Structures are given as structure tokens and as C-alpha cells.
JSON list of C-alpha atoms in Angstrom, two decimals:
[
{"chain": "A", "resi": 1, "resn": "THR", "atom": "CA", "xyz": [2.25, 41.35, -2.88]},
{"chain": "A", "resi": 2, "resn": "ARG", "atom": "CA", "xyz": [3.44, 41.98, 0.68]},
{"chain": "A", "resi": 3, "resn": "GLN", "atom": "CA", "xyz": [0.02, 41.00, 2.04]},
{"chain": "A", "resi": 4, "resn": "ALA", "atom": "CA", "xyz": [0.17, 37.72, 0.12]},
{"chain": "A", "resi": 5, "resn": "MET", "atom": "CA", "xyz": [3.65, 37.06, 1.56]},
{"chain": "A", "resi": 6, "resn": "GLU", "atom": "CA", "xyz": [2.47, 37.84, 5.09]},
{"chain": "A", "resi": 7, "resn": "ARG", "atom": "CA", "xyz": [-0.29, 35.25, 4.83]},
{"chain": "A", "resi": 8, "resn": "GLU", "atom": "CA", "xyz": [2.19, 32.82, 3.19]},
{"chain": "A", "resi": 9, "resn": "ASP", "atom": "CA", "xyz": [0.29, 32.80, -0.10]},
{"chain": "A", "resi": 10, "resn": "TYR", "atom": "CA", "xyz": [3.54, 32.61, -2.02]},
{"chain": "A", "resi": 11, "resn": "THR", "atom": "CA", "xyz": [1.93, 31.45, -5.25]},
{"chain": "A", "resi": 12, "resn": "SER", "atom": "CA", "xyz": [-0.14, 34.65, -5.51]},
{"chain": "A", "resi": 13, "resn": "ALA", "atom": "CA", "xyz": [2.87, 36.76, -4.46]},
{"chain": "A", "resi": 14, "resn": "GLU", "atom": "CA", "xyz": [5.04, 35.15, -7.13]},
{"chain": "A", "resi": 15, "resn": "THR", "atom": "CA", "xyz": [2.39, 35.75, -9.81]},
{"chain": "A", "resi": 16, "resn": "SER", "atom": "CA", "xyz": [2.14, 39.43, -8.81]},
{"chain": "A", "resi": 17, "resn": "LEU", "atom": "CA", "xyz": [5.90, 39.94, -8.78]},
{"chain": "A", "resi": 18, "resn": "GLN", "atom": "CA", "xyz": [6.36, 38.22, -12.13]},
{"chain": "A", "resi": 19, "resn": "GLU", "atom": "CA", "xyz": [3.79, 40.58, -13.62]},
{"chain": "A", "resi": 20, "resn": "VAL", "atom": "CA", "xyz": [5.57, 43.61, -12.10]},
{"chain": "A", "resi": 21, "resn": "LEU", "atom": "CA", "xyz": [8.94, 42.46, -13.45]},
{"chain": "A", "resi": 22, "resn": "ARG", "atom": "CA", "xyz": [7.43, 41.73, -16.85]},
{"chain": "A", "resi": 23, "resn": "ILE", "atom": "CA", "xyz": [6.26, 45.34, -17.05]},
{"chain": "A", "resi": 24, "resn": "ASP", "atom": "CA", "xyz": [9.46, 46.79, -15.55]},
{"chain": "A", "resi": 25, "resn": "ASN", "atom": "CA", "xyz": [12.39, 44.40, -15.21]},
{"chain": "A", "resi": 26, "resn": "GLY", "atom": "CA", "xyz": [14.41, 47.19, -13.65]},
{"chain": "A", "resi": 27, "resn": "ASP", "atom": "CA", "xyz": [12.21, 47.44, -10.56]},
{"chain": "A", "resi": 28, "resn": "LEU", "atom": "CA", "xyz": [14.84, 46.65, -7.89]},
{"chain": "A", "resi": 29, "resn": "ALA", "atom": "CA", "xyz": [12.32, 46.50, -5.04]},
{"chain": "A", "resi": 30, "resn": "ALA", "atom": "CA", "xyz": [10.26, 43.87, -6.88]},
{"chain": "A", "resi": 31, "resn": "ALA", "atom": "CA", "xyz": [13.42, 41.96, -7.83]},
{"chain": "A", "resi": 32, "resn": "ASN", "atom": "CA", "xyz": [14.58, 41.92, -4.19]},
{"chain": "A", "resi": 33, "resn": "LEU", "atom": "CA", "xyz": [11.16, 40.72, -3.02]},
{"chain": "A", "resi": 34, "resn": "TYR", "atom": "CA", "xyz": [11.23, 38.00, -5.67]},
{"chain": "A", "resi": 35, "resn": "ASP", "atom": "CA", "xyz": [14.64, 36.81, -4.45]},
{"chain": "A", "resi": 36, "resn": "GLN", "atom": "CA", "xyz": [13.25, 36.61, -0.89]},
{"chain": "A", "resi": 37, "resn": "LEU", "atom": "CA", "xyz": [10.20, 34.67, -2.02]},
{"chain": "A", "resi": 38, "resn": "PRO", "atom": "CA", "xyz": [10.15, 31.04, -0.84]},
{"chain": "A", "resi": 39, "resn": "LEU", "atom": "CA", "xyz": [9.18, 28.33, -3.27]},
{"chain": "A", "resi": 40, "resn": "PRO", "atom": "CA", "xyz": [5.52, 27.30, -2.95]},
{"chain": "A", "resi": 41, "resn": "LYS", "atom": "CA", "xyz": [4.76, 24.78, -0.22]},
{"chain": "A", "resi": 42, "resn": "PRO", "atom": "CA", "xyz": [4.29, 21.24, -1.62]},
{"chain": "A", "resi": 43, "resn": "TRP", "atom": "CA", "xyz": [0.93, 19.61, -0.98]},
{"chain": "A", "resi": 44, "resn": "VAL", "atom": "CA", "xyz": [1.82, 16.19, 0.42]},
{"chain": "A", "resi": 45, "resn": "ASN", "atom": "CA", "xyz": [0.01, 12.86, 0.62]},
{"chain": "A", "resi": 46, "resn": "ALA", "atom": "CA", "xyz": [1.16, 9.69, 2.45]},
{"chain": "A", "resi": 47, "resn": "THR", "atom": "CA", "xyz": [-0.38, 6.24, 1.94]},
{"chain": "A", "resi": 48, "resn": "THR", "atom": "CA", "xyz": [0.50, 2.69, 2.96]},
{"chain": "A", "resi": 49, "resn": "ALA", "atom": "CA", "xyz": [2.02, 0.63, 0.14]},
{"chain": "A", "resi": 50, "resn": "SER", "atom": "CA", "xyz": [2.97, -3.05, 0.00]},
{"chain": "A", "resi": 51, "resn": "ASP", "atom": "CA", "xyz": [6.62, -2.35, 0.89]},
{"chain": "A", "resi": 52, "resn": "GLY", "atom": "CA", "xyz": [6.54, 0.95, 2.79]},
{"chain": "A", "resi": 53, "resn": "VAL", "atom": "CA", "xyz": [4.87, 4.34, 2.95]},
{"chain": "A", "resi": 54, "resn": "ARG", "atom": "CA", "xyz": [4.44, 6.09, -0.39]},
{"chain": "A", "resi": 55, "resn": "VAL", "atom": "CA", "xyz": [4.88, 9.86, -0.04]},
{"chain": "A", "resi": 56, "resn": "SER", "atom": "CA", "xyz": [3.82, 12.01, -3.00]},
{"chain": "A", "resi": 57, "resn": "TRP", "atom": "CA", "xyz": [3.45, 15.74, -3.60]},
{"chain": "A", "resi": 58, "resn": "ASN", "atom": "CA", "xyz": [2.75, 18.28, -6.31]},
{"chain": "A", "resi": 59, "resn": "SER", "atom": "CA", "xyz": [5.50, 20.04, -8.24]},
{"chain": "A", "resi": 60, "resn": "SER", "atom": "CA", "xyz": [6.53, 23.37, -6.70]},
{"chain": "A", "resi": 61, "resn": "ASP", "atom": "CA", "xyz": [8.88, 24.43, -9.49]},
{"chain": "A", "resi": 62, "resn": "ASP", "atom": "CA", "xyz": [10.16, 22.81, -12.68]},
{"chain": "A", "resi": 63, "resn": "ASN", "atom": "CA", "xyz": [13.76, 23.12, -11.41]},
{"chain": "A", "resi": 64, "resn": "ALA", "atom": "CA", "xyz": [13.11, 22.26, -7.76]},
{"chain": "A", "resi": 65, "resn": "GLN", "atom": "CA", "xyz": [14.61, 19.44, -5.75]},
{"chain": "A", "resi": 66, "resn": "TYR", "atom": "CA", "xyz": [12.93, 17.92, -2.72]},
{"chain": "A", "resi": 67, "resn": "ALA", "atom": "CA", "xyz": [13.89, 16.63, 0.71]},
{"chain": "A", "resi": 68, "resn": "VAL", "atom": "CA", "xyz": [11.61, 14.28, 2.66]},
{"chain": "A", "resi": 69, "resn": "TYR", "atom": "CA", "xyz": [11.66, 14.23, 6.46]},
{"chain": "A", "resi": 70, "resn": "ARG", "atom": "CA", "xyz": [10.05, 11.66, 8.79]},
{"chain": "A", "resi": 71, "resn": "SER", "atom": "CA", "xyz": [9.14, 11.81, 12.48]},
{"chain": "A", "resi": 72, "resn": "GLN", "atom": "CA", "xyz": [7.58, 9.19, 14.76]},
{"chain": "A", "resi": 73, "resn": "ASP", "atom": "CA", "xyz": [6.94, 11.59, 17.62]},
{"chain": "A", "resi": 74, "resn": "ARG", "atom": "CA", "xyz": [4.95, 14.58, 16.42]},
{"chain": "A", "resi": 75, "resn": "PRO", "atom": "CA", "xyz": [4.18, 16.71, 13.35]},
{"chain": "A", "resi": 76, "resn": "MET", "atom": "CA", "xyz": [7.09, 18.87, 12.23]},
{"chain": "A", "resi": 77, "resn": "GLY", "atom": "CA", "xyz": [7.08, 22.64, 11.83]},
{"chain": "A", "resi": 78, "resn": "SER", "atom": "CA", "xyz": [7.33, 24.63, 8.62]},
{"chain": "A", "resi": 79, "resn": "SER", "atom": "CA", "xyz": [11.15, 24.27, 8.78]},
{"chain": "A", "resi": 80, "resn": "PRO", "atom": "CA", "xyz": [11.76, 20.67, 9.89]},
{"chain": "A", "resi": 81, "resn": "GLY", "atom": "CA", "xyz": [15.12, 19.83, 11.38]},
{"chain": "A", "resi": 82, "resn": "GLY", "atom": "CA", "xyz": [17.02, 16.59, 11.61]},
{"chain": "A", "resi": 83, "resn": "GLN", "atom": "CA", "xyz": [18.19, 14.15, 9.00]},
{"chain": "A", "resi": 84, "resn": "PRO", "atom": "CA", "xyz": [15.88, 13.69, 6.01]},
{"chain": "A", "resi": 85, "resn": "VAL", "atom": "CA", "xyz": [15.02, 10.18, 4.84]},
{"chain": "A", "resi": 86, "resn": "ALA", "atom": "CA", "xyz": [15.54, 11.35, 1.25]},
{"chain": "A", "resi": 87, "resn": "GLU", "atom": "CA", "xyz": [17.00, 14.46, -0.37]},
{"chain": "A", "resi": 88, "resn": "GLY", "atom": "CA", "xyz": [17.97, 15.79, -3.76]},
{"chain": "A", "resi": 89, "resn": "LEU", "atom": "CA", "xyz": [14.88, 14.24, -5.34]},
{"chain": "A", "resi": 90, "resn": "VAL", "atom": "CA", "xyz": [13.70, 15.59, -8.69]},
{"chain": "A", "resi": 91, "resn": "GLN", "atom": "CA", "xyz": [10.61, 13.36, -8.88]},
{"chain": "A", "resi": 92, "resn": "THR", "atom": "CA", "xyz": [7.48, 14.11, -6.86]},
{"chain": "A", "resi": 93, "resn": "ASN", "atom": "CA", "xyz": [7.21, 10.84, -4.94]},
{"chain": "A", "resi": 94, "resn": "PHE", "atom": "CA", "xyz": [9.25, 8.69, -2.60]},
{"chain": "A", "resi": 95, "resn": "ASN", "atom": "CA", "xyz": [8.68, 5.17, -1.26]},
{"chain": "A", "resi": 96, "resn": "ASP", "atom": "CA", "xyz": [9.87, 4.99, 2.34]},
{"chain": "A", "resi": 97, "resn": "THR", "atom": "CA", "xyz": [10.85, 1.32, 2.58]},
{"chain": "A", "resi": 98, "resn": "SER", "atom": "CA", "xyz": [12.50, 1.84, 5.98]},
{"chain": "A", "resi": 99, "resn": "ALA", "atom": "CA", "xyz": [9.26, 3.02, 7.61]},
{"chain": "A", "resi": 100, "resn": "PRO", "atom": "CA", "xyz": [8.67, 1.19, 10.94]},
{"chain": "A", "resi": 101, "resn": "ALA", "atom": "CA", "xyz": [5.37, -0.69, 11.04]},
{"chain": "A", "resi": 102, "resn": "GLY", "atom": "CA", "xyz": [2.80, -0.07, 13.75]},
{"chain": "A", "resi": 103, "resn": "ASN", "atom": "CA", "xyz": [3.59, 3.64, 14.05]},
{"chain": "A", "resi": 104, "resn": "ARG", "atom": "CA", "xyz": [1.86, 6.87, 13.14]},
{"chain": "A", "resi": 105, "resn": "LEU", "atom": "CA", "xyz": [4.44, 8.55, 10.94]},
{"chain": "A", "resi": 106, "resn": "TYR", "atom": "CA", "xyz": [4.70, 12.26, 10.18]},
{"chain": "A", "resi": 107, "resn": "TYR", "atom": "CA", "xyz": [6.23, 13.38, 6.89]},
{"chain": "A", "resi": 108, "resn": "ALA", "atom": "CA", "xyz": [7.40, 16.79, 5.71]},
{"chain": "A", "resi": 109, "resn": "VAL", "atom": "CA", "xyz": [8.56, 17.71, 2.20]},
{"chain": "A", "resi": 110, "resn": "VAL", "atom": "CA", "xyz": [10.64, 20.83, 1.47]},
{"chain": "A", "resi": 111, "resn": "ALA", "atom": "CA", "xyz": [11.30, 22.17, -2.03]},
{"chain": "A", "resi": 112, "resn": "THR", "atom": "CA", "xyz": [14.65, 23.84, -2.79]},
{"chain": "A", "resi": 113, "resn": "ARG", "atom": "CA", "xyz": [16.17, 25.52, -5.83]},
{"chain": "A", "resi": 114, "resn": "GLN", "atom": "CA", "xyz": [19.46, 27.30, -6.33]},
{"chain": "A", "resi": 115, "resn": "GLY", "atom": "CA", "xyz": [19.02, 31.03, -5.85]},
{"chain": "A", "resi": 116, "resn": "ARG", "atom": "CA", "xyz": [15.62, 30.71, -4.17]},
{"chain": "A", "resi": 117, "resn": "VAL", "atom": "CA", "xyz": [14.51, 30.48, -0.56]},
{"chain": "A", "resi": 118, "resn": "PRO", "atom": "CA", "xyz": [13.39, 26.91, 0.38]},
{"chain": "A", "resi": 119, "resn": "SER", "atom": "CA", "xyz": [9.66, 26.35, 0.63]},
{"chain": "A", "resi": 120, "resn": "PRO", "atom": "CA", "xyz": [7.75, 25.91, 3.86]},
{"chain": "A", "resi": 121, "resn": "ALA", "atom": "CA", "xyz": [7.31, 22.21, 4.60]},
{"chain": "A", "resi": 122, "resn": "GLY", "atom": "CA", "xyz": [4.26, 20.47, 3.24]},
{"chain": "A", "resi": 123, "resn": "GLN", "atom": "CA", "xyz": [3.06, 17.83, 5.70]},
{"chain": "A", "resi": 124, "resn": "ALA", "atom": "CA", "xyz": [1.14, 14.56, 5.86]},
{"chain": "A", "resi": 125, "resn": "GLU", "atom": "CA", "xyz": [0.77, 11.65, 8.27]},
{"chain": "A", "resi": 126, "resn": "GLU", "atom": "CA", "xyz": [-0.01, 7.94, 7.99]},
{"chain": "A", "resi": 127, "resn": "LEU", "atom": "CA", "xyz": [-0.63, 5.14, 10.46]},
{"chain": "A", "resi": 128, "resn": "PHE", "atom": "CA", "xyz": [1.60, 2.53, 8.85]},
{"chain": "A", "resi": 129, "resn": "LEU", "atom": "CA", "xyz": [0.00, -0.93, 9.05]},
{"chain": "A", "resi": 130, "resn": "PRO", "atom": "CA", "xyz": [1.38, -2.98, 6.14]},
{"chain": "A", "resi": 131, "resn": "ALA", "atom": "CA", "xyz": [-0.77, -5.87, 4.94]},
{"chain": "A", "resi": 132, "resn": "LEU", "atom": "CA", "xyz": [0.39, -9.46, 4.54]},
{"chain": "A", "resi": 133, "resn": "ARG", "atom": "CA", "xyz": [1.93, -10.42, 1.20]},
{"chain": "A", "resi": 134, "resn": "ASP", "atom": "CA", "xyz": [2.05, -13.58, -0.93]},
{"chain": "A", "resi": 135, "resn": "VAL", "atom": "CA", "xyz": [-1.01, -15.11, 0.77]},
{"chain": "A", "resi": 136, "resn": "THR", "atom": "CA", "xyz": [-1.77, -18.56, -0.67]},
{"chain": "A", "resi": 137, "resn": "VAL", "atom": "CA", "xyz": [-3.97, -21.51, 0.26]},
{"chain": "A", "resi": 138, "resn": "ARG", "atom": "CA", "xyz": [-3.14, -25.12, -0.66]},
{"chain": "A", "resi": 139, "resn": "SER", "atom": "CA", "xyz": [-5.87, -27.75, -0.48]},
{"chain": "A", "resi": 140, "resn": "SER", "atom": "CA", "xyz": [-5.95, -31.53, -0.20]},
{"chain": "A", "resi": 141, "resn": "GLU", "atom": "CA", "xyz": [-8.78, -34.02, 0.46]},
{"chain": "A", "resi": 142, "resn": "THR", "atom": "CA", "xyz": [-8.51, -33.61, 4.22]},
{"chain": "A", "resi": 143, "resn": "ASP", "atom": "CA", "xyz": [-7.03, -30.17, 4.99]},
{"chain": "A", "resi": 144, "resn": "LEU", "atom": "CA", "xyz": [-6.16, -26.67, 3.83]},
{"chain": "A", "resi": 145, "resn": "VAL", "atom": "CA", "xyz": [-2.86, -24.93, 4.47]},
{"chain": "A", "resi": 146, "resn": "LEU", "atom": "CA", "xyz": [-2.64, -21.14, 4.47]},
{"chain": "A", "resi": 147, "resn": "SER", "atom": "CA", "xyz": [0.74, -19.41, 4.10]},
{"chain": "A", "resi": 148, "resn": "TRP", "atom": "CA", "xyz": [1.87, -15.78, 3.90]},
{"chain": "A", "resi": 149, "resn": "GLN", "atom": "CA", "xyz": [4.74, -13.35, 4.21]},
{"chain": "A", "resi": 150, "resn": "ALA", "atom": "CA", "xyz": [4.73, -10.39, 6.61]},
{"chain": "A", "resi": 151, "resn": "PRO", "atom": "CA", "xyz": [6.68, -7.31, 5.40]},
{"chain": "A", "resi": 152, "resn": "GLN", "atom": "CA", "xyz": [7.49, -6.50, 9.04]},
{"chain": "A", "resi": 153, "resn": "GLU", "atom": "CA", "xyz": [6.93, -8.61, 12.14]},
{"chain": "A", "resi": 154, "resn": "PRO", "atom": "CA", "xyz": [3.36, -8.17, 13.47]},
{"chain": "A", "resi": 155, "resn": "VAL", "atom": "CA", "xyz": [2.40, -9.27, 16.98]},
{"chain": "A", "resi": 156, "resn": "ALA", "atom": "CA", "xyz": [-0.08, -11.73, 15.46]},
{"chain": "A", "resi": 157, "resn": "VAL", "atom": "CA", "xyz": [-1.93, -12.74, 12.31]},
{"chain": "A", "resi": 158, "resn": "ARG", "atom": "CA", "xyz": [-5.72, -12.80, 12.63]},
{"chain": "A", "resi": 159, "resn": "ILE", "atom": "CA", "xyz": [-7.55, -15.33, 10.43]},
{"chain": "A", "resi": 160, "resn": "ARG", "atom": "CA", "xyz": [-11.32, -15.10, 9.91]},
{"chain": "A", "resi": 161, "resn": "SER", "atom": "CA", "xyz": [-12.65, -18.33, 8.42]},
{"chain": "A", "resi": 162, "resn": "SER", "atom": "CA", "xyz": [-16.11, -18.87, 6.99]},
{"chain": "A", "resi": 163, "resn": "THR", "atom": "CA", "xyz": [-18.07, -21.42, 4.95]},
{"chain": "A", "resi": 164, "resn": "VAL", "atom": "CA", "xyz": [-21.74, -21.89, 4.13]},
{"chain": "A", "resi": 165, "resn": "GLY", "atom": "CA", "xyz": [-23.71, -23.57, 6.91]},
{"chain": "A", "resi": 166, "resn": "GLU", "atom": "CA", "xyz": [-21.19, -22.94, 9.69]},
{"chain": "A", "resi": 167, "resn": "GLU", "atom": "CA", "xyz": [-20.51, -20.06, 12.07]},
{"chain": "A", "resi": 168, "resn": "PRO", "atom": "CA", "xyz": [-17.47, -17.94, 11.15]},
{"chain": "A", "resi": 169, "resn": "THR", "atom": "CA", "xyz": [-14.42, -18.43, 13.36]},
{"chain": "A", "resi": 170, "resn": "VAL", "atom": "CA", "xyz": [-11.53, -16.14, 14.28]},
{"chain": "A", "resi": 171, "resn": "THR", "atom": "CA", "xyz": [-8.08, -17.52, 15.04]},
{"chain": "A", "resi": 172, "resn": "GLU", "atom": "CA", "xyz": [-4.91, -15.65, 15.99]},
{"chain": "A", "resi": 173, "resn": "VAL", "atom": "CA", "xyz": [-1.52, -17.18, 15.30]},
{"chain": "A", "resi": 174, "resn": "THR", "atom": "CA", "xyz": [1.92, -15.96, 16.34]},
{"chain": "A", "resi": 175, "resn": "ASP", "atom": "CA", "xyz": [5.52, -16.81, 15.46]},
{"chain": "A", "resi": 176, "resn": "THR", "atom": "CA", "xyz": [4.58, -18.63, 12.27]},
{"chain": "A", "resi": 177, "resn": "SER", "atom": "CA", "xyz": [3.77, -17.91, 8.64]},
{"chain": "A", "resi": 178, "resn": "SER", "atom": "CA", "xyz": [1.34, -20.78, 7.99]},
{"chain": "A", "resi": 179, "resn": "PHE", "atom": "CA", "xyz": [-1.89, -22.22, 9.37]},
{"chain": "A", "resi": 180, "resn": "ARG", "atom": "CA", "xyz": [-3.51, -25.64, 8.80]},
{"chain": "A", "resi": 181, "resn": "VAL", "atom": "CA", "xyz": [-7.27, -26.25, 8.73]},
{"chain": "A", "resi": 182, "resn": "ASN", "atom": "CA", "xyz": [-8.08, -29.92, 9.33]},
{"chain": "A", "resi": 183, "resn": "GLY", "atom": "CA", "xyz": [-11.27, -31.88, 8.68]},
{"chain": "A", "resi": 184, "resn": "VAL", "atom": "CA", "xyz": [-12.43, -29.98, 5.60]},
{"chain": "A", "resi": 185, "resn": "GLU", "atom": "CA", "xyz": [-15.28, -31.27, 3.43]},
{"chain": "A", "resi": 186, "resn": "ILE", "atom": "CA", "xyz": [-14.71, -32.06, -0.24]},
{"chain": "A", "resi": 187, "resn": "GLY", "atom": "CA", "xyz": [-16.66, -29.74, -2.52]},
{"chain": "A", "resi": 188, "resn": "ARG", "atom": "CA", "xyz": [-17.30, -27.07, 0.12]},
{"chain": "A", "resi": 189, "resn": "THR", "atom": "CA", "xyz": [-15.84, -23.60, -0.40]},
{"chain": "A", "resi": 190, "resn": "TYR", "atom": "CA", "xyz": [-13.88, -22.07, 2.48]},
{"chain": "A", "resi": 191, "resn": "ARG", "atom": "CA", "xyz": [-13.14, -18.34, 2.62]},
{"chain": "A", "resi": 192, "resn": "PHE", "atom": "CA", "xyz": [-10.34, -16.76, 4.65]},
{"chain": "A", "resi": 193, "resn": "GLU", "atom": "CA", "xyz": [-9.63, -13.14, 5.55]},
{"chain": "A", "resi": 194, "resn": "LEU", "atom": "CA", "xyz": [-6.16, -12.47, 6.96]},
{"chain": "A", "resi": 195, "resn": "THR", "atom": "CA", "xyz": [-4.92, -9.32, 8.70]},
{"chain": "A", "resi": 196, "resn": "ALA", "atom": "CA", "xyz": [-1.64, -8.43, 10.36]},
{"chain": "A", "resi": 197, "resn": "VAL", "atom": "CA", "xyz": [-2.10, -7.22, 13.95]},
{"chain": "A", "resi": 198, "resn": "TYR", "atom": "CA", "xyz": [0.18, -4.47, 15.27]},
{"chain": "A", "resi": 199, "resn": "LEU", "atom": "CA", "xyz": [0.52, -3.01, 18.75]},
{"chain": "A", "resi": 200, "resn": "THR", "atom": "CA", "xyz": [0.63, 0.77, 18.33]},
{"chain": "A", "resi": 201, "resn": "SER", "atom": "CA", "xyz": [0.60, 3.74, 20.68]},
{"chain": "A", "resi": 202, "resn": "GLU", "atom": "CA", "xyz": [-3.11, 4.00, 19.80]},
{"chain": "A", "resi": 203, "resn": "GLY", "atom": "CA", "xyz": [-3.84, 0.41, 20.81]},
{"chain": "A", "resi": 204, "resn": "THR", "atom": "CA", "xyz": [-4.09, -2.79, 18.78]},
{"chain": "A", "resi": 205, "resn": "GLN", "atom": "CA", "xyz": [-4.60, -2.09, 15.08]},
{"chain": "A", "resi": 206, "resn": "GLU", "atom": "CA", "xyz": [-5.14, -4.35, 12.07]},
{"chain": "A", "resi": 207, "resn": "SER", "atom": "CA", "xyz": [-3.84, -3.97, 8.55]},
{"chain": "A", "resi": 208, "resn": "ALA", "atom": "CA", "xyz": [-6.05, -4.03, 5.48]},
{"chain": "A", "resi": 209, "resn": "PRO", "atom": "CA", "xyz": [-7.39, -7.58, 4.95]},
{"chain": "A", "resi": 210, "resn": "VAL", "atom": "CA", "xyz": [-6.23, -10.04, 2.31]},
{"chain": "A", "resi": 211, "resn": "THR", "atom": "CA", "xyz": [-8.81, -12.64, 1.24]},
{"chain": "A", "resi": 212, "resn": "GLU", "atom": "CA", "xyz": [-8.38, -16.10, -0.24]},
{"chain": "A", "resi": 213, "resn": "SER", "atom": "CA", "xyz": [-10.76, -19.00, -0.83]},
{"chain": "A", "resi": 214, "resn": "ALA", "atom": "CA", "xyz": [-10.40, -22.70, -1.67]},
{"chain": "A", "resi": 215, "resn": "THR", "atom": "CA", "xyz": [-12.60, -25.69, -2.45]},
{"chain": "A", "resi": 216, "resn": "PRO", "atom": "CA", "xyz": [-11.10, -29.12, -1.60]},
{"chain": "A", "resi": 217, "resn": "ARG", "atom": "CA", "xyz": [-11.44, -31.66, -4.40]},
{"chain": "A", "resi": 218, "resn": "GLY", "atom": "CA", "xyz": [-11.21, -35.44, -4.22]},
{"chain": "A", "resi": 219, "resn": "LYS", "atom": "CA", "xyz": [-8.81, -37.40, -6.35]},
{"chain": "A", "resi": 220, "resn": "ALA", "atom": "CA", "xyz": [-10.29, -38.61, -9.63]},
{"chain": "A", "resi": 221, "resn": "LYS", "atom": "CA", "xyz": [-10.49, -42.44, -9.92]},
{"chain": "A", "resi": 222, "resn": "PRO", "atom": "CA", "xyz": [-9.19, -43.97, -13.15]},
{"chain": "A", "resi": 223, "resn": "VAL", "atom": "CA", "xyz": [-11.46, -45.83, -15.57]},
{"chain": "A", "resi": 224, "resn": "MET", "atom": "CA", "xyz": [-10.33, -49.46, -15.49]},
{"chain": "A", "resi": 225, "resn": "ASP", "atom": "CA", "xyz": [-12.56, -51.12, -18.13]},
{"chain": "A", "resi": 226, "resn": "LEU", "atom": "CA", "xyz": [-12.65, -48.73, -21.06]},
{"chain": "A", "resi": 227, "resn": "ALA", "atom": "CA", "xyz": [-13.85, -50.53, -24.21]},
{"chain": "A", "resi": 228, "resn": "ILE", "atom": "CA", "xyz": [-14.12, -49.21, -27.77]},
{"chain": "A", "resi": 229, "resn": "ASP", "atom": "CA", "xyz": [-16.07, -51.09, -30.48]},
{"chain": "A", "resi": 230, "resn": "ALA", "atom": "CA", "xyz": [-16.64, -50.21, -34.11]},
{"chain": "A", "resi": 231, "resn": "ASP", "atom": "CA", "xyz": [-20.36, -50.17, -34.93]},
{"chain": "A", "resi": 232, "resn": "THR", "atom": "CA", "xyz": [-20.47, -50.68, -38.70]},
{"chain": "A", "resi": 233, "resn": "SER", "atom": "CA", "xyz": [-24.26, -51.09, -38.74]},
{"chain": "A", "resi": 234, "resn": "SER", "atom": "CA", "xyz": [-24.80, -47.42, -37.80]},
{"chain": "A", "resi": 235, "resn": "GLY", "atom": "CA", "xyz": [-22.54, -45.76, -40.32]},
{"chain": "A", "resi": 236, "resn": "GLY", "atom": "CA", "xyz": [-19.12, -46.56, -38.94]},
{"chain": "A", "resi": 237, "resn": "TYR", "atom": "CA", "xyz": [-19.43, -44.86, -35.54]},
{"chain": "A", "resi": 238, "resn": "LEU", "atom": "CA", "xyz": [-17.32, -45.94, -32.58]},
{"chain": "A", "resi": 239, "resn": "GLU", "atom": "CA", "xyz": [-19.02, -47.10, -29.39]},
{"chain": "A", "resi": 240, "resn": "VAL", "atom": "CA", "xyz": [-17.15, -46.30, -26.17]},
{"chain": "A", "resi": 241, "resn": "ARG", "atom": "CA", "xyz": [-18.17, -48.04, -22.93]},
{"chain": "A", "resi": 242, "resn": "TRP", "atom": "CA", "xyz": [-16.97, -47.97, -19.31]},
{"chain": "A", "resi": 243, "resn": "SER", "atom": "CA", "xyz": [-18.22, -48.72, -15.84]},
{"chain": "A", "resi": 244, "resn": "GLU", "atom": "CA", "xyz": [-18.85, -46.02, -13.26]},
{"chain": "A", "resi": 245, "resn": "THR", "atom": "CA", "xyz": [-15.78, -45.45, -11.13]},
{"chain": "A", "resi": 246, "resn": "PRO", "atom": "CA", "xyz": [-16.19, -45.99, -7.39]},
{"chain": "A", "resi": 247, "resn": "SER", "atom": "CA", "xyz": [-16.55, -42.81, -5.29]}
]
């Protein structure tokens, strides 16, 4: 048991002590060791979500509560200091909606329970590059208009445009949330891949891409000379006639 504690294998130590106390619940040495035993370290994962960084971890104890810490500078130690971004959590996940974009963020999660020593901090990191949201493309006979929403302000939006028979193009736009493509061809499909560009301490980085496509359509011309005649000689069928509409 002591060897497991020295190598911070608290799960094995707890299992051993519970077995000792099950056999002899009056073993004061085992009871004292159990009281000194930290909760197991949470295993933590951090991923980019649409509105922040989603931090999740495994359950350390059915009665545990959790505190989540965040740092932009460096990984935290086994006992992180400072103000947590969330505490008193009973669930095993937290969505950090205040996470600053364009930063490598370090997270630590500590489990606590009344009467038990807090766990060592489980840790994870994530380079937070949120993707664009609500990307749409509106088409007319002569142009296409792309629009989007950025969850946080990127330094630019990079648009990769492609269509069959033409070389792909890359355009960067700043200080706007829309982009117009003029001179499009009716019936041709245009594909767009949009990424948010962030300036990070590791250089320029792009978010995950969002793709949209559109095919401009011409306006349908009305039929001006529709005629309907009853053809009684062929069993009472109706004959419908019209001229071809101009293109």
C-alpha cells in the first residue's frame, strides 16, 4: 500500500486499504492511511467546441466535486494555484465559453470530497481555434454572397473557392462578415471552404474548415400562350399546348 502511495498509484492503494479494512475495520494504521489517501487523479481531455473549449474527465468518486483551472502561460503542477474557471461541479464536463481564441490553453481538474484529501490535478491542453459559425451562401443570376459569424474576432477569414474547369483561388478578407463573388455562371457549381485565421504565439494558425457550395440558377420564364383543348375523338383526353419560352 505504501509503495503504491509513493508512486502515486492511489487507485491501487485505495483498493488495498479497503480490503484491509473489510477484513479488520479496527485497524487504526490502515484507517489513518485511508484518511490520508488523495482521491484518484482525474483523466482529462480538452477539445475545441463551437462556443468554447469542452473539458471532460472521468469520475474519481461518486461523491466528488470538481474544480477546473485554466492557464495561458504554461502547464500547471499537481496542485494548481490561482482562481479556477469553475468549481463545485458534480458533472464530469465543463464548457469554457470564456476561453480566449488563438491561444494554447492548459487545463487542470482537481477532485475534492469532504473528509478526503483532494486529488492530484489531471491535466490537458488545447490550441483553441474556433471555427466560423452560421456560414451561408446566397445565389443570384450574377453573383454569390457568402456570410458567416465568428465566435471571436480572427485576424482574417480565408476563403478557398473552386469550380470545375477553373483554378482554385484563395482570398483573405478582414473586418467583415460577408464576401461577394461576381460574374458567376448559371448552372455551374461553386464550392467554398472557409477558415478563421488566428495569430498565435506559435505563428498563424487556421481553424477547422467549414464548406458550402451553391449553383446559380436563372429565373424561370412564364408560359404566355398556354392552350387546353378537349379532344373528344380520342376518348375525352385534354390536349395541352404551349410555345417554348425564350431563354
